[in-house]
Backbone as CSV, one residue per row, in Angstrom:
resi,resn,N_x,N_y,N_z,CA_x,CA_y,CA_z,C_x,C_y,C_z
1,ASN,4.893,13.447,-13.491,4.480,12.072,-13.256,5.599,11.312,-12.559
2,THR,5.224,10.346,-11.784,6.183,9.536,-11.047,6.292,8.157,-11.683
3,ALA,7.514,7.627,-11.726,7.750,6.296,-12.279,8.275,5.388,-11.179
4,TYR,7.734,4.175,-11.125,8.203,3.140,-10.202,8.305,1.842,-10.981
5,GLY,9.300,1.023,-10.673,9.406,-0.268,-11.334,10.537,-1.069,-10.747
6,GLY,10.775,-2.215,-11.340,11.859,-3.038,-10.870,11.863,-4.394,-11.523
7,ASP,12.854,-5.171,-11.158,12.972,-6.538,-11.640,13.639,-7.360,-10.546
8,SER,14.161,-8.512,-10.906,14.704,-9.413,-9.887,15.960,-8.870,-9.206
9,GLY,16.612,-7.890,-9.798,17.835,-7.377,-9.200,17.857,-5.899,-8.884
10,MET,17.023,-5.119,-9.562,17.067,-3.667,-9.424,15.668,-3.112,-9.192
11,TYR,15.591,-1.961,-8.549,14.329,-1.230,-8.525,14.590,0.200,-8.973
12,TYR,13.543,0.828,-9.516,13.659,2.117,-10.175,12.573,3.045,-9.663
13,PHE,12.914,4.299,-9.486,11.903,5.301,-9.164,12.402,6.653,-9.648
14,GLY,11.460,7.508,-10.048,11.876,8.807,-10.545,10.730,9.621,-11.093
15,GLU,11.086,10.593,-11.925,10.141,11.561,-12.468,10.174,11.563,-13.986
16,ILE,8.997,11.771,-14.581,8.840,11.883,-16.030,8.118,13.192,-16.309
17,SER,8.642,13.980,-17.257,7.971,15.207,-17.656,8.139,15.402,-19.157
18,GLY,7.343,16.287,-19.730,7.481,16.591,-21.142,6.158,16.724,-21.850
19,THR,6.203,16.526,-23.171,5.037,16.666,-24.035,4.725,15.317,-24.674
20,GLU,3.766,15.320,-25.579,3.420,14.069,-26.275,4.556,13.544,-27.145
21,ASP,5.437,14.444,-27.626,6.503,14.055,-28.545,7.886,13.951,-27.919
22,ARG,8.082,14.568,-26.755,9.395,14.575,-26.106,9.221,14.395,-24.602
23,LEU,10.067,13.531,-24.038,10.011,13.265,-22.596,11.387,13.447,-21.975
24,THR,11.398,13.857,-20.731,12.606,13.916,-19.921,12.359,13.009,-18.713
25,VAL,13.307,12.108,-18.461,13.157,11.133,-17.385,14.395,11.169,-16.502
26,THR,14.183,11.229,-15.202,15.267,11.084,-14.234,14.890,9.916,-13.333
27,LEU,15.712,8.861,-13.370,15.439,7.657,-12.588,16.581,7.363,-11.631
28,ARG,16.252,7.012,-10.432,17.217,6.466,-9.485,17.122,4.949,-9.629
29,VAL,18.232,4.304,-9.886,18.281,2.856,-10.098,19.146,2.257,-8.993
30,ARG,18.549,1.359,-8.213,19.267,0.740,-7.094,19.211,-0.782,-7.189
31,ARG,20.351,-1.398,-6.926,20.398,-2.865,-6.904,19.919,-3.351,-5.545
32,HIS,18.990,-4.308,-5.538,18.529,-4.882,-4.269,18.989,-6.325,-4.100
33,ASP,19.562,-6.905,-5.162,20.085,-8.276,-5.088,21.479,-8.280,-5.706
34,GLU,22.499,-8.355,-4.863,23.876,-8.258,-5.338,24.308,-9.425,-6.222
35,SER,23.539,-10.499,-6.254,23.921,-11.638,-7.090,23.499,-11.454,-8.552
36,THR,22.750,-10.398,-8.859,22.291,-10.182,-10.229,23.254,-9.286,-10.996
37,PHE,23.272,-9.478,-12.311,24.093,-8.678,-13.221,23.426,-7.331,-13.457
38,SER,24.218,-6.274,-13.578,23.693,-4.948,-13.885,24.431,-4.363,-15.076
39,VAL,23.701,-3.699,-15.963,24.342,-3.008,-17.092,25.212,-1.855,-16.603
40,PHE,25.071,-1.471,-15.333,25.862,-0.388,-14.761,27.126,-0.894,-14.073
41,GLY,27.472,-2.160,-14.296,28.709,-2.702,-13.733,28.670,-2.785,-12.225
42,ASP,29.689,-2.233,-11.586,29.818,-2.318,-10.131,29.004,-1.274,-9.377
43,PHE,28.310,-0.421,-10.090,27.500,0.609,-9.423,26.193,-0.007,-8.932
44,ASP,25.917,0.162,-7.648,24.686,-0.362,-7.055,23.586,0.682,-6.946
45,ASP,23.928,1.941,-7.195,22.979,3.033,-7.035,23.371,4.139,-8.016
46,VAL,22.580,4.360,-9.043,22.893,5.378,-10.047,21.671,6.257,-10.310
47,THR,21.945,7.449,-10.811,20.892,8.348,-11.263,21.003,8.442,-12.774
48,LEU,19.962,8.012,-13.446,19.931,7.941,-14.902,19.093,9.096,-15.436
49,SER,19.685,9.907,-16.305,18.981,11.031,-16.934,18.786,10.702,-18.410
50,LEU,17.526,10.703,-18.853,17.190,10.313,-20.220,16.349,11.379,-20.906
51,THR,16.521,11.487,-22.213,15.611,12.271,-23.038,15.000,11.316,-24.049
52,GLY,13.718,11.481,-24.311,13.012,10.587,-25.216,12.298,11.345,-26.312
53,LYS,12.316,10.762,-27.514,11.601,11.329,-28.652,10.615,10.287,-29.166
54,LYS,9.463,10.751,-29.594,8.438,9.872,-30.166,9.009,9.173,-31.390
55,LYS,8.789,7.858,-31.468,9.229,7.070,-32.622,8.123,6.069,-32.919
56,GLY,7.332,6.340,-33.947,6.191,5.487,-34.245,5.195,5.540,-33.107
57,SER,4.816,4.370,-32.605,3.876,4.326,-31.483,4.594,4.285,-30.134
58,GLY,5.930,4.327,-30.144,6.694,4.265,-28.906,7.616,5.453,-28.744
59,PHE,8.678,5.275,-27.967,9.658,6.319,-27.710,11.060,5.743,-27.788
60,TYR,11.998,6.558,-28.261,13.418,6.227,-28.260,14.082,7.123,-27.211
61,PHE,14.797,6.520,-26.264,15.450,7.254,-25.183,16.959,7.110,-25.282
62,GLU,17.657,8.163,-24.857,19.102,8.087,-24.693,19.507,8.980,-23.526
63,GLY,20.612,8.616,-22.891,21.083,9.393,-21.762,22.279,8.759,-21.101
64,ARG,22.546,9.218,-19.893,23.724,8.753,-19.151,23.422,8.702,-17.657
65,ALA,24.210,7.924,-16.954,24.160,7.910,-15.488,25.229,8.873,-14.982
66,SER,24.879,9.709,-14.037,25.840,10.698,-13.534,27.066,10.037,-12.902
67,GLU,26.918,8.826,-12.384,28.038,8.113,-11.754,28.979,7.491,-12.784
68,ALA,28.538,7.342,-14.024,29.368,6.760,-15.082,29.109,7.531,-16.379
69,PRO,29.544,8.792,-16.467,29.196,9.632,-17.613,29.734,9.142,-18.951
70,SER,30.757,8.298,-18.945,31.276,7.792,-20.219,30.413,6.654,-20.783
71,MET,29.502,6.127,-19.976,28.635,5.028,-20.398,27.336,5.609,-20.963
72,ARG,27.052,5.302,-22.225,25.835,5.792,-22.879,24.727,4.759,-22.728
73,PHE,23.517,5.221,-22.474,22.372,4.343,-22.302,21.356,4.651,-23.394
74,GLU,20.854,3.614,-24.079,19.826,3.771,-25.098,18.736,2.739,-24.879
75,ALA,17.492,3.126,-25.148,16.368,2.198,-25.018,15.263,2.626,-25.973
76,GLU,14.603,1.652,-26.551,13.421,1.917,-27.357,12.248,1.198,-26.698
77,LEU,11.223,1.967,-26.338,10.058,1.411,-25.675,8.881,1.436,-26.634
78,LYS,8.241,0.280,-26.771,7.082,0.142,-27.653,5.912,-0.404,-26.856
79,PRO,4.691,-0.084,-27.278,3.530,-0.668,-26.595,3.520,-2.182,-26.729
80,ALA,3.070,-2.851,-25.702,2.958,-4.313,-25.745,1.828,-4.700,-26.699
81,PRO,2.003,-5.797,-27.430,0.916,-6.252,-28.323,-0.314,-6.647,-27.520
82,LYS,-1.467,-6.419,-28.108,-2.714,-6.752,-27.416,-3.070,-8.208,-27.596
């Protein structure tokens, strides 16, 4: 599966694979507005590798950007309320 997204400062694209309980995600994250803050500091273009495990109705992800391997990335994604 392909992932696309973005916000006011960054855009994201990449691949998602796995099973119902475990996901592997590789995202390219690029800054398109230099005036915005990024959790990746001075990096304007990073490749983020994540692994995700099912947690309740959502997923918990962790991983690193290859350009900043000492920086750990964590995210918990939950379905939006109806």
